[in-house]
């Protein structure tokens, strides 16, 4: 299953490149640059695959064999996809939107004309500046020497450097609940002692697993309802030109699925992807999903492109039922027949 994180990384890279080209072609404003690239790069790797894959496994004519086995393996693939996608979203797309939102004031400042009559300059009159006596000069010199001596020590202070890095990256926002859940899931899955303690019908702490599973099952319809509420805001929003919306739809539902088909087929041909049709189906599905809903949360954090994000989400999710149905049908035929 090592190919799945690599496959998700490819979706982010290709989506970012296509989103950047879309920004250049459409001439979208600077404040929407991060939003457009993020919508093209990050797909909804969370609740939609959790709905689609089990539904496909329960079909009578499913090409993936026994429904119980398909559901067991399918949920494992989807869980890994959701975890890796959350890490990439909050570490990659988050910083793209953050950088883009910081560049907006600089562009406005560079393009605005400044009236000299409205600018007040603070000047220092040299005649009123007090003269420094020798004692004060000696104190300043000693302070300068002391600061130069202490500077290298503070620069090599690892704790201070890590603190400064954490403040700049704003780890509190990057470590969203979904990212923390993914990290905890990886830890439990990698450490055998924790896995035996928590996972399985005979695990001593299986009540914890049952409680988490119940919360997770209830979270899927709740997130879907929240997603629908956010889409309603798009009916009132404006400010997004039609070429941008059409471009995002073309990237998410035409270009990326075609590229994904070629990449997965090449991986199978080179022996990099296992022959499991269900695993290949999940890999292909990752290229045909609408934009991640957490992009709306990211835009709200920085206060830029909120209404525009709702408009893009409205159109992409309105067409998702048609696009996902067509691509899912093609993907199932592709992994079984092709």
GROMACS .gro file of C-alpha atoms in nm:
model
  338
    1UNK     CA    1   0.000   0.000   0.000
    2UNK     CA    2   0.301   0.231  -0.019
    3UNK     CA    3   0.184   0.352  -0.359
    4UNK     CA    4  -0.127   0.521  -0.217
    5UNK     CA    5   0.052   0.808  -0.033
    6UNK     CA    6   0.265   0.853  -0.343
    7UNK     CA    7  -0.048   0.857  -0.559
    8UNK     CA    8  -0.211   1.122  -0.339
    9UNK     CA    9   0.105   1.331  -0.360
   10UNK     CA   10   0.086   1.308  -0.739
   11UNK     CA   11  -0.275   1.431  -0.733
   12UNK     CA   12  -0.168   1.735  -0.530
   13UNK     CA   13   0.129   1.810  -0.756
   14UNK     CA   14  -0.066   1.775  -1.082
   15UNK     CA   15  -0.362   1.966  -0.943
   16UNK     CA   16  -0.136   2.249  -0.825
   17UNK     CA   17   0.032   2.274  -1.167
   18UNK     CA   18  -0.302   2.279  -1.348
   19UNK     CA   19  -0.440   2.530  -1.099
   20UNK     CA   20  -0.141   2.757  -1.152
   21UNK     CA   21  -0.195   2.740  -1.528
   22UNK     CA   22  -0.564   2.818  -1.475
   23UNK     CA   23  -0.474   3.129  -1.275
   24UNK     CA   24  -0.241   3.247  -1.552
   25UNK     CA   25  -0.488   3.176  -1.835
   26UNK     CA   26  -0.795   3.331  -1.669
   27UNK     CA   27  -0.609   3.623  -1.511
   28UNK     CA   28  -0.775   3.559  -1.175
   29UNK     CA   29  -0.711   3.819  -0.902
   30UNK     CA   30  -0.426   3.767  -0.660
   31UNK     CA   31  -0.657   3.708  -0.363
   32UNK     CA   32  -0.806   3.401  -0.536
   33UNK     CA   33  -0.475   3.246  -0.642
   34UNK     CA   34  -0.439   3.022  -0.337
   35UNK     CA   35  -0.807   2.927  -0.344
   36UNK     CA   36  -0.798   2.818  -0.709
   37UNK     CA   37  -0.475   2.620  -0.670
   38UNK     CA   38  -0.605   2.458  -0.352
   39UNK     CA   39  -0.937   2.357  -0.513
   40UNK     CA   40  -0.751   2.201  -0.806
   41UNK     CA   41  -0.495   2.024  -0.585
   42UNK     CA   42  -0.693   1.881  -0.291
   43UNK     CA   43  -0.982   1.644  -0.346
   44UNK     CA   44  -1.240   1.527  -0.096
   45UNK     CA   45  -1.049   1.220   0.021
   46UNK     CA   46  -1.258   1.190   0.337
   47UNK     CA   47  -1.633   1.149   0.356
   48UNK     CA   48  -1.709   1.085  -0.013
   49UNK     CA   49  -1.492   0.771  -0.047
   50UNK     CA   50  -1.635   0.655   0.285
   51UNK     CA   51  -1.978   0.667   0.119
   52UNK     CA   52  -1.890   0.548  -0.232
   53UNK     CA   53  -1.666   0.247  -0.162
   54UNK     CA   54  -1.899   0.065   0.086
   55UNK     CA   55  -2.194   0.131  -0.146
   56UNK     CA   56  -2.005  -0.025  -0.438
   57UNK     CA   57  -1.911  -0.327  -0.226
   58UNK     CA   58  -2.276  -0.387  -0.130
   59UNK     CA   59  -2.394  -0.402  -0.491
   60UNK     CA   60  -2.498  -0.748  -0.607
   61UNK     CA   61  -2.310  -0.720  -0.935
   62UNK     CA   62  -2.001  -0.570  -0.775
   63UNK     CA   63  -1.681  -0.670  -0.954
   64UNK     CA   64  -1.489  -0.677  -0.623
   65UNK     CA   65  -1.602  -1.015  -0.493
   66UNK     CA   66  -1.747  -1.099  -0.153
   67UNK     CA   67  -1.921  -0.795   0.003
   68UNK     CA   68  -1.775  -0.851   0.352
   69UNK     CA   69  -1.419  -0.890   0.226
   70UNK     CA   70  -1.464  -0.595  -0.009
   71UNK     CA   71  -1.597  -0.380   0.276
   72UNK     CA   72  -1.312  -0.476   0.508
   73UNK     CA   73  -1.035  -0.403   0.259
   74UNK     CA   74  -1.215  -0.105   0.110
   75UNK     CA   75  -1.249   0.070   0.446
   76UNK     CA   76  -0.880   0.011   0.511
   77UNK     CA   77  -0.789   0.171   0.178
   78UNK     CA   78  -1.026   0.463   0.236
   79UNK     CA   79  -0.899   0.518   0.591
   80UNK     CA   80  -0.541   0.541   0.467
   81UNK     CA   81  -0.649   0.775   0.187
   82UNK     CA   82  -0.835   0.999   0.429
   83UNK     CA   83  -0.546   1.013   0.676
   84UNK     CA   84  -0.279   1.093   0.417
   85UNK     CA   85  -0.507   1.344   0.246
   86UNK     CA   86  -0.568   1.530   0.573
   87UNK     CA   87  -0.194   1.561   0.637
   88UNK     CA   88  -0.128   1.692   0.285
   89UNK     CA   89  -0.423   1.931   0.300
   90UNK     CA   90  -0.327   2.103   0.624
   91UNK     CA   91   0.045   2.111   0.551
   92UNK     CA   92   0.037   2.201   0.181
   93UNK     CA   93  -0.289   2.372   0.081
   94UNK     CA   94  -0.303   2.558   0.412
   95UNK     CA   95   0.034   2.723   0.345
   96UNK     CA   96  -0.057   2.801  -0.017
   97UNK     CA   97  -0.365   2.994   0.095
   98UNK     CA   98  -0.167   3.156   0.377
   99UNK     CA   99   0.106   3.281   0.145
  100UNK     CA  100  -0.147   3.398  -0.110
  101UNK     CA  101  -0.345   3.591   0.151
  102UNK     CA  102  -0.028   3.765   0.272
  103UNK     CA  103   0.064   3.876  -0.081
  104UNK     CA  104  -0.265   4.061  -0.130
  105UNK     CA  105  -0.179   4.371   0.085
  106UNK     CA  106   0.159   4.401  -0.091
  107UNK     CA  107  -0.006   4.408  -0.433
  108UNK     CA  108  -0.260   4.665  -0.321
  109UNK     CA  109   0.012   4.881  -0.168
  110UNK     CA  110   0.224   4.866  -0.483
  111UNK     CA  111  -0.065   4.961  -0.711
  112UNK     CA  112  -0.210   5.242  -0.500
  113UNK     CA  113  -0.106   5.605  -0.542
  114UNK     CA  114   0.012   5.783  -0.230
  115UNK     CA  115  -0.073   6.148  -0.168
  116UNK     CA  116   0.229   6.321  -0.023
  117UNK     CA  117   0.011   6.567   0.167
  118UNK     CA  118  -0.140   6.278   0.364
  119UNK     CA  119   0.195   6.134   0.467
  120UNK     CA  120   0.354   6.259   0.785
  121UNK     CA  121   0.725   6.209   0.824
  122UNK     CA  122   0.880   6.202   1.166
  123UNK     CA  123   1.214   6.377   1.162
  124UNK     CA  124   1.474   6.412   1.431
  125UNK     CA  125   1.623   6.753   1.483
  126UNK     CA  126   1.995   6.705   1.519
  127UNK     CA  127   2.029   7.031   1.716
  128UNK     CA  128   1.799   6.901   1.988
  129UNK     CA  129   1.966   6.564   2.011
  130UNK     CA  130   2.148   6.541   2.343
  131UNK     CA  131   2.520   6.493   2.334
  132UNK     CA  132   2.655   6.171   2.471
  133UNK     CA  133   2.921   6.193   2.733
  134UNK     CA  134   3.205   5.954   2.760
  135UNK     CA  135   3.039   5.744   3.029
  136UNK     CA  136   2.730   5.685   2.818
  137UNK     CA  137   2.946   5.600   2.520
  138UNK     CA  138   3.130   5.349   2.733
  139UNK     CA  139   2.802   5.189   2.840
  140UNK     CA  140   2.684   5.166   2.481
  141UNK     CA  141   3.010   5.008   2.375
  142UNK     CA  142   2.994   4.752   2.652
  143UNK     CA  143   2.631   4.670   2.565
  144UNK     CA  144   2.729   4.627   2.199
  145UNK     CA  145   3.013   4.394   2.293
  146UNK     CA  146   2.787   4.197   2.526
  147UNK     CA  147   2.520   4.161   2.258
  148UNK     CA  148   2.772   4.040   2.002
  149UNK     CA  149   2.899   3.783   2.248
  150UNK     CA  150   2.551   3.657   2.335
  151UNK     CA  151   2.418   3.659   1.977
  152UNK     CA  152   2.582   3.336   1.859
  153UNK     CA  153   2.456   3.153   2.167
  154UNK     CA  154   2.095   3.258   2.106
  155UNK     CA  155   2.118   3.179   1.735
  156UNK     CA  156   2.225   2.824   1.809
  157UNK     CA  157   1.958   2.776   2.069
  158UNK     CA  158   1.761   2.483   1.927
  159UNK     CA  159   1.463   2.536   2.154
  160UNK     CA  160   1.432   2.900   2.055
  161UNK     CA  161   1.463   2.814   1.689
  162UNK     CA  162   1.193   2.549   1.711
  163UNK     CA  163   0.965   2.787   1.899
  164UNK     CA  164   1.010   3.054   1.634
  165UNK     CA  165   0.945   2.798   1.358
  166UNK     CA  166   0.629   2.677   1.531
  167UNK     CA  167   0.502   3.035   1.564
  168UNK     CA  168   0.563   3.109   1.196
  169UNK     CA  169   0.402   2.786   1.078
  170UNK     CA  170   0.115   2.823   1.329
  171UNK     CA  171   0.114   2.457   1.426
  172UNK     CA  172  -0.205   2.503   1.626
  173UNK     CA  173  -0.398   2.551   1.303
  174UNK     CA  174  -0.199   2.304   1.096
  175UNK     CA  175  -0.258   2.030   1.355
  176UNK     CA  176  -0.631   2.018   1.289
  177UNK     CA  177  -0.841   1.745   1.454
  178UNK     CA  178  -0.834   1.541   1.132
  179UNK     CA  179  -0.454   1.559   1.119
  180UNK     CA  180  -0.421   1.464   1.485
  181UNK     CA  181  -0.657   1.172   1.428
  182UNK     CA  182  -0.449   1.056   1.133
  183UNK     CA  183  -0.129   1.071   1.338
  184UNK     CA  184  -0.289   0.877   1.624
  185UNK     CA  185  -0.422   0.619   1.378
  186UNK     CA  186  -0.077   0.571   1.227
  187UNK     CA  187   0.073   0.525   1.573
  188UNK     CA  188  -0.184   0.264   1.673
  189UNK     CA  189  -0.147   0.082   1.341
  190UNK     CA  190   0.233   0.075   1.347
  191UNK     CA  191   0.286  -0.031   1.710
  192UNK     CA  192   0.173  -0.396   1.750
  193UNK     CA  193   0.121  -0.366   2.126
  194UNK     CA  194  -0.129  -0.081   2.086
  195UNK     CA  195  -0.301  -0.254   1.797
  196UNK     CA  196  -0.351  -0.574   1.997
  197UNK     CA  197  -0.471  -0.369   2.294
  198UNK     CA  198  -0.733  -0.170   2.100
  199UNK     CA  199  -0.824  -0.347   1.775
  200UNK     CA  200  -1.018  -0.672   1.744
  201UNK     CA  201  -1.306  -0.850   1.910
  202UNK     CA  202  -1.077  -0.994   2.177
  203UNK     CA  203  -0.888  -0.673   2.256
  204UNK     CA  204  -0.891  -0.567   2.624
  205UNK     CA  205  -0.982  -0.209   2.531
  206UNK     CA  206  -1.217  -0.293   2.245
  207UNK     CA  207  -1.478  -0.063   2.403
  208UNK     CA  208  -1.260   0.231   2.296
  209UNK     CA  209  -1.261   0.108   1.937
  210UNK     CA  210  -1.638   0.055   1.944
  211UNK     CA  211  -1.694   0.407   2.079
  212UNK     CA  212  -1.468   0.565   1.820
  213UNK     CA  213  -1.636   0.364   1.542
  214UNK     CA  214  -1.979   0.482   1.655
  215UNK     CA  215  -1.864   0.844   1.657
  216UNK     CA  216  -1.708   0.800   1.314
  217UNK     CA  217  -2.025   0.650   1.167
  218UNK     CA  218  -2.227   0.942   1.301
  219UNK     CA  219  -1.973   1.195   1.173
  220UNK     CA  220  -2.020   1.095   0.809
  221UNK     CA  221  -2.383   1.216   0.774
  222UNK     CA  222  -2.307   1.514   0.999
  223UNK     CA  223  -2.021   1.629   0.776
  224UNK     CA  224  -2.243   1.577   0.471
  225UNK     CA  225  -2.511   1.802   0.622
  226UNK     CA  226  -2.251   2.067   0.705
  227UNK     CA  227  -2.124   2.043   0.349
  228UNK     CA  228  -2.476   2.104   0.219
  229UNK     CA  229  -2.512   2.408   0.446
  230UNK     CA  230  -2.190   2.554   0.312
  231UNK     CA  231  -2.306   2.502  -0.045
  232UNK     CA  232  -2.613   2.715   0.017
  233UNK     CA  233  -2.386   3.013   0.079
  234UNK     CA  234  -2.264   2.982  -0.278
  235UNK     CA  235  -2.607   3.074  -0.413
  236UNK     CA  236  -2.569   3.419  -0.259
  237UNK     CA  237  -2.201   3.471  -0.335
  238UNK     CA  238  -2.045   3.635  -0.636
  239UNK     CA  239  -1.710   3.760  -0.752
  240UNK     CA  240  -1.598   3.445  -0.937
  241UNK     CA  241  -1.584   3.467  -1.314
  242UNK     CA  242  -1.731   3.186  -1.522
  243UNK     CA  243  -1.394   3.084  -1.679
  244UNK     CA  244  -1.253   3.017  -1.331
  245UNK     CA  245  -1.546   2.793  -1.235
  246UNK     CA  246  -1.536   2.609  -1.567
  247UNK     CA  247  -1.159   2.572  -1.533
  248UNK     CA  248  -1.179   2.418  -1.185
  249UNK     CA  249  -1.452   2.180  -1.303
  250UNK     CA  250  -1.243   2.084  -1.606
  251UNK     CA  251  -0.936   2.018  -1.390
  252UNK     CA  252  -1.118   1.812  -1.126
  253UNK     CA  253  -1.352   1.613  -1.353
  254UNK     CA  254  -1.170   1.585  -1.688
  255UNK     CA  255  -0.795   1.641  -1.679
  256UNK     CA  256  -0.706   1.483  -1.345
  257UNK     CA  257  -0.910   1.160  -1.399
  258UNK     CA  258  -0.751   1.113  -1.743
  259UNK     CA  259  -0.402   1.166  -1.600
  260UNK     CA  260  -0.482   0.938  -1.307
  261UNK     CA  261  -0.590   0.659  -1.539
  262UNK     CA  262  -0.260   0.679  -1.723
  263UNK     CA  263  -0.058   0.692  -1.399
  264UNK     CA  264  -0.232   0.395  -1.235
  265UNK     CA  265  -0.216   0.193  -1.558
  266UNK     CA  266   0.155   0.270  -1.581
  267UNK     CA  267   0.204   0.167  -1.218
  268UNK     CA  268   0.030  -0.166  -1.282
  269UNK     CA  269   0.237  -0.223  -1.596
  270UNK     CA  270   0.562  -0.154  -1.407
  271UNK     CA  271   0.461  -0.373  -1.113
  272UNK     CA  272   0.438  -0.080  -0.868
  273UNK     CA  273   0.065  -0.129  -0.801
  274UNK     CA  274  -0.077  -0.453  -0.671
  275UNK     CA  275  -0.323  -0.643  -0.884
  276UNK     CA  276  -0.615  -0.596  -0.641
  277UNK     CA  277  -0.896  -0.433  -0.847
  278UNK     CA  278  -1.043  -0.266  -0.537
  279UNK     CA  279  -0.710  -0.103  -0.452
  280UNK     CA  280  -0.675   0.025  -0.808
  281UNK     CA  281  -1.032   0.155  -0.798
  282UNK     CA  282  -0.961   0.360  -0.485
  283UNK     CA  283  -0.643   0.498  -0.646
  284UNK     CA  284  -0.837   0.604  -0.955
  285UNK     CA  285  -1.120   0.750  -0.749
  286UNK     CA  286  -0.877   0.988  -0.579
  287UNK     CA  287  -0.833   1.174  -0.910
  288UNK     CA  288  -1.206   1.229  -0.977
  289UNK     CA  289  -1.324   1.375  -0.646
  290UNK     CA  290  -1.453   1.732  -0.597
  291UNK     CA  291  -1.245   1.982  -0.395
  292UNK     CA  292  -1.194   1.919  -0.025
  293UNK     CA  293  -1.451   2.092   0.195
  294UNK     CA  294  -1.182   2.192   0.447
  295UNK     CA  295  -1.060   2.447   0.192
  296UNK     CA  296  -1.359   2.656   0.296
  297UNK     CA  297  -1.241   2.635   0.656
  298UNK     CA  298  -0.892   2.744   0.553
  299UNK     CA  299  -1.026   3.048   0.366
  300UNK     CA  300  -1.227   3.144   0.673
  301UNK     CA  301  -0.914   3.130   0.888
  302UNK     CA  302  -0.743   3.391   0.670
  303UNK     CA  303  -1.055   3.588   0.578
  304UNK     CA  304  -0.995   3.581   0.204
  305UNK     CA  305  -1.204   3.425  -0.073
  306UNK     CA  306  -1.481   3.290   0.151
  307UNK     CA  307  -1.777   3.374  -0.074
  308UNK     CA  308  -1.580   3.277  -0.385
  309UNK     CA  309  -1.499   2.940  -0.229
  310UNK     CA  310  -1.869   2.878  -0.165
  311UNK     CA  311  -1.949   2.950  -0.530
  312UNK     CA  312  -1.679   2.710  -0.654
  313UNK     CA  313  -1.794   2.441  -0.409
  314UNK     CA  314  -2.156   2.485  -0.516
  315UNK     CA  315  -2.086   2.421  -0.883
  316UNK     CA  316  -1.830   2.144  -0.834
  317UNK     CA  317  -2.048   1.951  -0.588
  318UNK     CA  318  -2.359   2.005  -0.798
  319UNK     CA  319  -2.187   1.825  -1.085
  320UNK     CA  320  -2.019   1.568  -0.859
  321UNK     CA  321  -2.312   1.325  -0.873
  322UNK     CA  322  -2.291   1.306  -1.253
  323UNK     CA  323  -1.912   1.310  -1.277
  324UNK     CA  324  -1.853   1.054  -1.002
  325UNK     CA  325  -2.116   0.820  -1.144
  326UNK     CA  326  -1.960   0.826  -1.489
  327UNK     CA  327  -1.601   0.797  -1.371
  328UNK     CA  328  -1.683   0.526  -1.112
  329UNK     CA  329  -1.849   0.319  -1.385
  330UNK     CA  330  -1.548   0.364  -1.612
  331UNK     CA  331  -1.302   0.287  -1.331
  332UNK     CA  332  -1.479  -0.038  -1.241
  333UNK     CA  333  -1.471  -0.146  -1.604
  334UNK     CA  334  -1.109  -0.035  -1.635
  335UNK     CA  335  -0.976  -0.233  -1.334
  336UNK     CA  336  -1.165  -0.549  -1.426
  337UNK     CA  337  -1.164  -0.562  -1.806
  338UNK     CA  338  -0.887  -0.331  -1.927
   0.00000   0.00000   0.00000
